[in-house]
Amino acid sequence: MERFDYVVIGGGIFGCYAALYLAGKGARVALLEKEAHLFQKASLVNQARLHGGYHYPRSLATAALSDEHKERFTAEHRRFVNFSFEKFYAIDRFGSFTDPSQFERFCAYLDIRCERVSEHPLFNFNRLEALFRTEEFSFDPVLLKEYYTNKVEHAKGIEVFKNALIQKASPDGKEWVLEIKSNIPSLAGKTPAASSLKFQTPVVVNATYAATNAVNRLFGANDLALTHEIAEIAFVTSPLFNGKGLTVMDGPFGSVMPYGLSGLLSLSSVAYTHHKISYDNLPRFDCQTETDPDCRPEAPGICTNCPRRPVSNAYKMLAQMRQYFNESVQFEHLFSYFTIKSKLKANYIDDGRPTEISMLRPEPRLYCLFAGKINSIYEVEKIL
Ligand SMILES: Cc1cc2nc3c(=O)[nH]c(=O)nc-3n(C[C@H](O)[C@H](O)[C@H](O)COP(=O)(O)OP(=O)(O)OC[C@H]3O[C@@H](n4cnc5c(N)ncnc54)[C@H](O)[C@@H]3O)c2cc1C
C-alpha cells in the first residue's frame, strides 16, 4: 500500500491544477485519471471562452467571479490565449431575456468594455436588436492540455496514474484506504504489473466533474444536485468571419468564436448543442449500455469516441446562427466534439456557473471541486 499526502481524482484542468498547487507546497500527490490520457472531457470539449462576465447577465455573482479571475488566468496562460480577435455580443430582437439598455447597464456595473455598433457589413440588423463590440479572449484547450499534461507528468511530488478507476474508499482512523482498478497491466513503470492498487491518504480531492456524485458516493458523501447534458461543440471555418466572434444573448441563442489559437471557430447553440438531458444526479443516458465497461452512469466515458454518440446538430446550429449574418458570410462545418456538461440544478433559472468547492468529510478529509468555468481554477487555492 502506497501512502500519499493527497490523492486527487480526475485529470481535467481542475484536478491537474489542484495537484500542481499541492505539490508546489511540498506535498506528495497521486493524480488518478480514469481514461488513458488527461484532459479528454470538459477541459478539452468546451467553447474556450475566457469568461470576463458578459455571458451572465442573469447571475451577477458568476459574472463578477469570471472577471475576478480573468486577469490572473490570462497572465499565467498568455501563450495559450487568443487576444487578437474582434468579439461582438448581440441581442436578438425576439425572445431575449435581456435588452440593449439592461445589457449596457450590466456591463457598466462590471466595468467591462461594451460599445454599441450601429452599422456593420457582416451582420443582419433586421434580426439583431443591438450589436456591441466587447473585449473577450479565448483560451486554447488543446495547448492547455499539452501544457498541463507535461507539467503534472514532470512535477516533483506528483505521480500520475492513468487508466485508474477508484473502486472503493474506506476510512481507517484518520486516513482513507483506496482500492483502485487499473485496466492496463503496468502504469508507465511506476507500479509492478498489477491490475489493482491500494493507496492510503488523509485527504482526497474529487475533481471528476460529470462523475462528481459517483465518486462522492464511494466516500459516503451526499450528492450535489446536478443535471447533465450530452453537449456538442461543432468546429467550423468561415472566410469572412475568420478571427471574429459573435455571441447572441440571452436565452436560446448561440455563439461562434475562435477556439483558441487553432484557426477554427467553435459553434454552439443553447437550443441545439445539448442532445440529451439527465435530471438524475448521475449522468444517466439511454445511449449507455450495461455491457460497456467504459461508460456507465457511475463512470461516464468519452462521448466523442463513442459509436453511440448523437448525430451532429451542426447544421441546425448553423441555420440558427446564419440569421444574424448577412448572406455573404458563409460557414463550413468540419467536425464536432461531444462531452457531458454538468450543471448545478440551483442555477436552472439564473444560468450561473459557479465553481463550488466544499469539504464534505473532515477526517479523513474529502474535498469536492465542482467546476463552473476554466478560469476559476484559482478557487482551489482558497480552500485546499
Ligand atoms: C460544452 C461545454 C462548454 C463549456 N464552455 C466553457 C467555456 O467556454 N469557458 C469556460 O471557462 N468553461 C466552459 N465550460 C466549463 C468547463 O469546461 C468546465 O467547468 C471544466 O472543464 C471542468 O474541469 P474539470 O477538470 O473539473 O472536469 P473534466 O475536464 O471533465 O475532468 C474530469 C476528469 O475526471 C475523470 N474522472 C471521472 N471519473 C473518474 C474516476 N472515477 N476516477 C478517475 N478519474 C475520473 C474524467 O475522465 C476527466 O478526465 C464548458 C463545459 C462544457 C461541457
Coordinates of C-alpha atoms and ligand atoms in Angstrom, one line a residue:
M1 CA 0.0 0.0 0.0
E2 CA 1.4 3.4 -1.1
R3 CA 0.9 6.4 1.0
F4 CA 0.3 9.9 -0.4
D5 CA -0.4 13.3 1.4
Y6 CA -3.2 13.9 -1.1
V7 CA -5.0 11.8 -3.7
V8 CA -6.6 13.9 -6.5
I9 CA -9.2 12.1 -8.5
G10 CA -9.8 13.4 -12.1
G11 CA -7.2 14.6 -14.6
G12 CA -9.0 17.6 -16.2
I13 CA -7.8 21.1 -15.6
F14 CA -9.1 21.3 -12.0
G15 CA -7.5 18.0 -10.9
C16 CA -4.2 18.9 -12.6
Y17 CA -4.2 22.4 -11.1
A18 CA -5.0 21.1 -7.6
A19 CA -2.2 18.5 -7.9
L20 CA 0.3 21.1 -9.0
Y21 CA -0.8 23.6 -6.3
L22 CA -0.4 20.9 -3.6
A23 CA 2.9 19.5 -4.9
G24 CA 4.1 23.1 -5.0
K25 CA 3.6 23.3 -1.2
G26 CA 5.8 20.2 -0.8
A27 CA 3.0 17.5 -0.7
R28 CA 3.3 14.1 -2.2
V29 CA 0.3 13.7 -4.5
A30 CA -1.3 10.9 -6.6
L31 CA -3.3 12.1 -9.5
L32 CA -5.8 9.4 -10.7
E33 CA -7.4 9.5 -14.2
K34 CA -9.9 7.0 -15.4
E35 CA -9.0 7.4 -19.1
A36 CA -5.8 6.6 -21.0
H37 CA -5.0 10.4 -21.3
L38 CA -5.6 13.5 -19.2
F39 CA -7.9 16.3 -20.4
Q40 CA -10.3 14.3 -22.6
K41 CA -13.6 15.6 -21.3
A42 CA -15.0 19.1 -20.4
S43 CA -11.5 20.6 -20.1
L44 CA -11.0 19.8 -23.8
V45 CA -14.5 20.0 -25.2
N46 CA -15.8 23.5 -24.4
Q47 CA -16.3 26.8 -26.1
A48 CA -12.9 28.1 -25.0
R49 CA -14.4 31.4 -23.8
L50 CA -12.2 33.1 -21.3
H51 CA -15.1 34.5 -19.4
G52 CA -15.0 38.1 -18.5
G53 CA -18.6 38.3 -17.3
Y54 CA -20.6 39.2 -20.4
H55 CA -22.2 35.8 -20.6
Y56 CA -24.0 36.0 -17.3
P57 CA -26.5 39.0 -17.2
R58 CA -28.7 36.9 -15.0
S59 CA -26.0 35.9 -12.5
L60 CA -24.0 38.8 -11.2
A61 CA -22.2 36.5 -8.8
T62 CA -20.9 34.4 -11.7
A63 CA -20.1 37.4 -13.8
A64 CA -18.1 39.1 -11.0
L65 CA -16.2 35.9 -10.3
S66 CA -15.3 35.5 -14.0
D67 CA -13.9 39.0 -14.1
E68 CA -12.0 38.5 -10.8
H69 CA -10.0 35.5 -12.2
K70 CA -9.7 36.6 -15.9
E71 CA -6.6 38.8 -15.4
R72 CA -4.6 36.2 -13.5
F73 CA -5.6 33.3 -15.8
T74 CA -4.6 35.5 -18.8
A75 CA -1.3 36.5 -17.3
E76 CA -0.4 32.9 -16.4
H77 CA -1.5 31.3 -19.7
R78 CA -0.5 34.0 -22.2
R79 CA 0.9 31.5 -24.7
F80 CA -2.4 29.7 -24.9
V81 CA -4.7 32.7 -25.2
N82 CA -6.0 34.2 -28.4
F83 CA -6.1 38.0 -27.7
S84 CA -6.4 39.2 -31.2
F85 CA -9.9 38.7 -32.4
E86 CA -12.9 41.1 -32.6
K87 CA -15.6 40.0 -30.2
F88 CA -19.2 41.0 -30.6
Y89 CA -22.1 40.4 -28.3
A90 CA -25.6 41.0 -29.7
I91 CA -29.2 41.0 -28.5
D92 CA -31.8 39.0 -30.6
R93 CA -34.9 41.0 -31.5
F94 CA -37.1 38.1 -30.5
G95 CA -37.3 36.2 -27.2
S96 CA -34.3 37.5 -25.4
F97 CA -34.2 37.7 -21.6
T98 CA -32.3 40.9 -21.8
D99 CA -32.5 44.1 -23.8
P100 CA -29.8 46.6 -25.0
S101 CA -30.1 49.0 -22.2
Q102 CA -30.1 46.4 -19.5
F103 CA -27.1 44.7 -21.1
E104 CA -25.3 48.1 -21.2
R105 CA -26.1 48.8 -17.6
F106 CA -24.9 45.3 -16.6
C107 CA -21.5 45.9 -18.5
A108 CA -21.2 49.3 -16.9
Y109 CA -21.7 47.8 -13.5
L110 CA -19.0 45.3 -14.1
D111 CA -16.8 47.9 -15.8
I112 CA -16.2 45.8 -18.9
R113 CA -16.0 47.2 -22.4
C114 CA -19.3 47.4 -24.3
E115 CA -19.6 49.8 -27.3
R116 CA -22.7 49.9 -29.4
V117 CA -22.2 49.3 -33.1
S118 CA -25.0 50.6 -35.3
E119 CA -23.7 49.5 -38.7
H120 CA -21.5 46.6 -39.8
P121 CA -21.3 44.9 -43.2
L122 CA -21.2 41.4 -41.8
F123 CA -24.4 41.4 -39.6
N124 CA -28.1 41.4 -40.2
F125 CA -29.7 44.2 -38.2
N126 CA -33.2 43.1 -39.2
R127 CA -32.6 40.2 -36.7
L128 CA -30.2 41.9 -34.2
E129 CA -31.7 44.4 -32.0
A130 CA -28.3 45.6 -30.8
L131 CA -24.7 44.8 -31.5
F132 CA -21.8 45.6 -29.1
R133 CA -18.1 45.5 -29.6
T134 CA -16.6 43.9 -26.5
E135 CA -13.3 42.6 -25.3
E136 CA -13.3 38.8 -24.8
F137 CA -10.4 36.3 -25.2
S138 CA -10.3 32.7 -26.0
F139 CA -8.0 30.1 -24.4
D140 CA -6.7 27.1 -26.4
P141 CA -7.9 23.9 -24.8
V142 CA -5.5 21.7 -26.9
L143 CA -2.5 23.8 -25.9
L144 CA -3.7 23.8 -22.3
K145 CA -4.0 20.0 -22.4
E146 CA -0.4 19.7 -23.6
Y147 CA 0.9 22.2 -21.1
Y148 CA -0.8 20.7 -18.0
T149 CA -0.2 17.1 -19.1
N150 CA 3.5 17.9 -19.4
K151 CA 3.6 19.8 -16.2
V152 CA 1.9 17.2 -14.0
E153 CA 3.9 14.4 -15.5
H154 CA 7.2 16.1 -14.7
A155 CA 6.3 17.8 -11.5
K156 CA 8.3 16.8 -8.4
G157 CA 5.9 15.2 -5.9
I158 CA 3.2 14.2 -8.4
E159 CA 2.6 10.6 -9.6
V160 CA 0.1 10.3 -12.4
F161 CA -1.9 7.1 -12.7
K162 CA -3.9 6.8 -15.9
N163 CA -6.5 4.2 -16.7
A164 CA -7.1 4.2 -13.0
L165 CA -10.6 3.9 -11.7
I166 CA -11.3 4.1 -8.0
Q167 CA -13.4 1.1 -6.8
K168 CA -13.7 1.5 -3.0
A169 CA -12.9 4.0 -0.3
S170 CA -12.9 3.0 3.4
P171 CA -11.9 5.2 6.4
D172 CA -9.2 3.7 8.6
G173 CA -8.7 6.1 11.5
K174 CA -7.6 9.4 10.1
E175 CA -6.8 8.1 6.7
W176 CA -8.7 6.8 3.6
V177 CA -7.8 3.4 2.2
L178 CA -8.5 3.5 -1.6
E179 CA -8.8 0.5 -3.8
I180 CA -8.1 1.3 -7.4
K181 CA -8.5 -0.8 -10.5
S182 CA -6.2 -0.3 -13.4
N183 CA -7.1 -1.5 -16.9
I184 CA -3.6 -1.8 -18.0
P185 CA -1.0 -4.1 -16.5
S186 CA 1.8 -1.6 -15.9
L187 CA 1.4 2.1 -15.2
A188 CA 4.3 3.7 -17.0
G189 CA 6.7 1.6 -15.0
K190 CA 5.5 3.2 -11.7
T191 CA 3.9 0.1 -10.4
P192 CA 4.5 -3.6 -10.9
A193 CA 2.3 -5.4 -13.4
A194 CA -0.9 -5.5 -11.5
S195 CA -4.5 -4.6 -12.1
S196 CA -5.3 -3.4 -8.7
L197 CA -3.6 -0.8 -6.4
K198 CA -4.1 0.3 -2.8
F199 CA -3.4 3.8 -1.6
Q200 CA -3.6 5.4 1.8
T201 CA -4.1 9.1 2.3
P202 CA -5.5 11.6 4.8
V203 CA -7.0 13.8 2.1
V204 CA -8.9 13.1 -1.1
V205 CA -9.8 15.7 -3.7
N206 CA -12.7 14.8 -6.0
A207 CA -12.3 16.7 -9.3
T208 CA -14.3 14.5 -11.6
Y209 CA -17.0 17.0 -12.9
A210 CA -19.6 14.7 -14.6
A211 CA -18.6 11.9 -12.2
T212 CA -18.7 14.1 -9.1
N213 CA -21.6 12.3 -7.4
A214 CA -20.5 8.8 -8.4
V215 CA -17.2 9.4 -6.6
N216 CA -18.8 11.3 -3.7
R217 CA -21.0 8.2 -3.1
L218 CA -17.9 5.9 -2.8
F219 CA -16.9 8.1 0.1
G220 CA -20.3 8.0 1.7
A221 CA -20.8 11.7 1.0
N222 CA -24.1 13.3 -0.2
D223 CA -24.8 14.1 -3.8
L224 CA -24.7 17.6 -5.3
A225 CA -28.0 18.3 -7.1
L226 CA -26.9 18.2 -10.7
T227 CA -28.2 17.9 -14.2
H228 CA -26.2 16.5 -17.1
E229 CA -26.4 17.1 -20.8
I230 CA -24.6 15.4 -23.7
A231 CA -23.2 18.5 -25.4
E232 CA -21.8 19.1 -28.9
I233 CA -19.2 21.7 -29.9
A234 CA -19.1 22.0 -33.7
F235 CA -16.0 23.3 -35.4
V236 CA -16.5 25.5 -38.4
T237 CA -14.5 27.8 -40.6
S238 CA -15.6 31.0 -42.4
P239 CA -13.5 33.0 -44.8
L240 CA -15.3 36.3 -44.0
F241 CA -15.8 35.8 -40.2
N242 CA -12.3 34.4 -39.6
G243 CA -10.8 35.9 -36.5
K244 CA -14.0 37.2 -35.1
G245 CA -16.6 36.1 -32.6
L246 CA -20.3 36.6 -32.0
T247 CA -22.4 35.6 -29.0
V248 CA -26.1 36.3 -29.0
M249 CA -27.7 36.9 -25.6
D250 CA -29.7 36.0 -23.5
G251 CA -31.7 32.8 -23.9
P252 CA -31.9 30.1 -26.5
F253 CA -29.4 31.6 -28.9
G254 CA -25.9 30.8 -29.9
S255 CA -22.2 31.6 -30.3
V256 CA -19.5 31.3 -32.9
M257 CA -16.0 32.3 -31.8
P258 CA -12.3 31.3 -32.2
Y259 CA -11.4 28.0 -30.5
G260 CA -8.2 29.4 -29.0
L261 CA -5.3 29.7 -31.5
S262 CA -6.4 26.7 -33.7
G263 CA -7.8 28.8 -36.5
L264 CA -11.1 27.1 -36.1
L265 CA -14.3 28.6 -34.8
S266 CA -16.3 26.8 -32.2
L267 CA -20.1 26.8 -32.8
S268 CA -22.7 26.2 -30.1
S269 CA -26.3 27.0 -29.5
V270 CA -28.4 26.8 -26.4
A271 CA -31.1 25.1 -28.3
Y272 CA -29.1 22.5 -30.3
T273 CA -25.8 21.9 -28.5
H274 CA -27.4 19.8 -25.9
H275 CA -28.6 16.5 -27.3
K276 CA -29.8 14.5 -24.2
I277 CA -30.5 15.6 -20.7
S278 CA -30.3 13.6 -17.5
Y279 CA -32.1 15.0 -14.5
D280 CA -30.6 12.2 -12.4
N281 CA -27.8 13.2 -10.1
L282 CA -25.6 10.7 -12.0
P283 CA -25.2 11.2 -15.8
R284 CA -27.7 8.5 -16.9
F285 CA -28.4 8.4 -20.6
D286 CA -30.2 5.9 -22.9
C287 CA -27.0 5.5 -25.1
Q288 CA -25.2 3.8 -22.1
T289 CA -25.4 0.1 -22.2
E290 CA -24.8 -2.3 -19.3
T291 CA -22.2 -4.2 -21.4
D292 CA -20.0 -1.2 -22.0
P293 CA -17.5 -1.0 -19.1
D294 CA -16.1 2.3 -20.4
C295 CA -19.3 4.4 -20.0
R296 CA -21.8 3.9 -17.2
P297 CA -23.7 6.5 -15.0
E298 CA -21.1 5.6 -12.3
A299 CA -18.1 6.1 -14.7
P300 CA -19.0 8.1 -17.8
G301 CA -16.8 7.8 -20.9
I302 CA -15.5 9.9 -23.7
C303 CA -18.5 10.8 -25.9
T304 CA -16.5 11.9 -29.0
N305 CA -15.0 8.4 -29.3
C306 CA -18.3 6.6 -28.7
P307 CA -20.0 4.9 -31.6
R308 CA -23.4 5.6 -29.9
R309 CA -22.8 9.4 -29.7
P310 CA -25.6 11.6 -31.1
V311 CA -25.9 12.5 -34.7
S312 CA -24.5 16.0 -35.2
N313 CA -26.8 19.1 -34.8
A314 CA -24.2 21.3 -36.6
Y315 CA -26.5 22.1 -39.5
K316 CA -29.3 23.2 -37.1
M317 CA -26.8 25.4 -35.1
L318 CA -25.6 26.9 -38.4
A319 CA -29.1 27.6 -39.6
Q320 CA -29.9 29.4 -36.4
M321 CA -26.7 31.5 -36.4
R322 CA -26.9 32.3 -40.1
Q323 CA -29.9 34.5 -39.3
Y324 CA -27.6 37.0 -37.6
F325 CA -25.3 37.5 -40.5
N326 CA -25.5 39.0 -44.0
E327 CA -25.8 36.5 -46.8
S328 CA -22.2 36.9 -47.8
V329 CA -21.0 35.3 -44.6
Q330 CA -20.7 31.5 -45.1
F331 CA -19.6 28.8 -42.7
E332 CA -18.4 25.3 -43.3
H333 CA -18.7 22.5 -40.6
L334 CA -15.6 20.4 -40.3
F335 CA -16.2 18.1 -37.3
S336 CA -17.7 18.0 -33.8
Y337 CA -16.6 17.0 -30.3
F338 CA -19.1 15.7 -27.7
T339 CA -18.9 15.6 -24.0
I340 CA -21.1 15.6 -20.9
K341 CA -21.8 19.1 -19.5
S342 CA -22.9 19.1 -15.8
K343 CA -24.6 21.9 -14.1
L344 CA -25.9 22.6 -10.6
K345 CA -29.7 22.3 -10.6
A346 CA -29.8 25.5 -8.4
N347 CA -28.6 27.5 -11.5
Y348 CA -31.5 26.5 -13.7
I349 CA -33.1 30.0 -13.5
D350 CA -30.1 32.3 -13.4
D351 CA -27.9 30.3 -15.7
G352 CA -25.0 31.0 -13.4
R353 CA -21.9 28.7 -13.4
P354 CA -20.3 29.0 -10.0
T355 CA -17.4 26.8 -9.1
E356 CA -18.3 25.1 -5.8
I357 CA -15.5 23.7 -3.6
S358 CA -16.6 22.1 -0.4
M359 CA -15.2 19.9 2.3
L360 CA -17.6 17.0 2.5
R361 CA -15.8 15.0 5.2
P362 CA -13.5 16.4 7.9
E363 CA -11.4 13.4 9.0
P364 CA -10.3 11.6 6.9
R365 CA -10.9 14.6 4.6
L366 CA -12.8 14.7 1.4
Y367 CA -12.9 17.8 -0.8
C368 CA -15.2 18.1 -3.8
L369 CA -14.4 20.6 -6.6
F370 CA -17.3 21.1 -9.0
A371 CA -16.1 23.5 -11.7
G372 CA -18.2 26.1 -13.5
K373 CA -15.6 27.6 -15.7
I374 CA -12.0 27.1 -16.6
N375 CA -10.6 30.4 -15.3
S376 CA -11.9 29.7 -11.8
I377 CA -9.1 27.1 -11.2
Y378 CA -7.7 29.6 -8.6
E379 CA -10.7 29.0 -6.3
V380 CA -8.8 25.8 -5.4
E381 CA -6.2 27.9 -3.5
K382 CA -8.9 29.4 -1.3
I383 CA -10.0 26.1 0.1
L384 CA -7.2 23.5 -0.2
Ligands
LIG1 C1 -19.9 22.1 -23.8 C2 -19.2 22.9 -22.7 C3 -18.8 24.2 -22.9 C4 -18.1 24.9 -22.0 N1 -17.7 26.2 -22.3 C5 -16.9 26.8 -21.4 C6 -16.2 28.0 -21.8 O1 -16.4 28.5 -22.9 N2 -15.4 28.6 -20.9 C7 -15.2 28.0 -19.7 O2 -14.4 28.6 -18.9 N3 -15.8 26.9 -19.3 C8 -16.6 26.2 -20.1 N4 -17.1 25.1 -19.8 C9 -16.9 24.6 -18.4 C10 -15.5 23.9 -18.2 O3 -15.2 23.2 -19.4 C11 -15.6 23.0 -17.0 O4 -16.0 23.7 -15.9 C12 -14.2 22.5 -16.7 O5 -13.5 22.0 -17.8 C13 -14.3 21.3 -15.7 O6 -13.0 20.9 -15.5 P1 -12.7 19.6 -14.6 O7 -11.3 19.4 -14.5 O8 -13.5 19.7 -13.3 O9 -13.5 18.4 -15.4 P2 -13.1 17.5 -16.6 O10 -12.2 18.2 -17.6 O11 -14.3 16.8 -17.1 O12 -12.1 16.4 -15.9 C14 -12.7 15.4 -15.0 C15 -11.8 14.2 -15.2 O13 -12.2 13.3 -14.2 C16 -12.0 12.0 -14.8 N5 -12.8 11.0 -14.0 C17 -14.1 10.9 -13.9 N6 -14.4 9.9 -13.1 C18 -13.3 9.4 -12.6 C19 -12.9 8.4 -11.7 N7 -13.9 7.6 -11.0 N8 -11.6 8.1 -11.4 C20 -10.6 8.8 -12.0 N9 -10.9 9.8 -12.9 C21 -12.2 10.1 -13.2 C22 -12.5 12.2 -16.2 O14 -12.2 11.1 -17.0 C23 -12.0 13.5 -16.5 O15 -10.7 13.4 -17.1 C24 -17.8 24.3 -20.7 C25 -18.2 23.0 -20.5 C26 -18.8 22.2 -21.5 C27 -19.1 20.8 -21.2

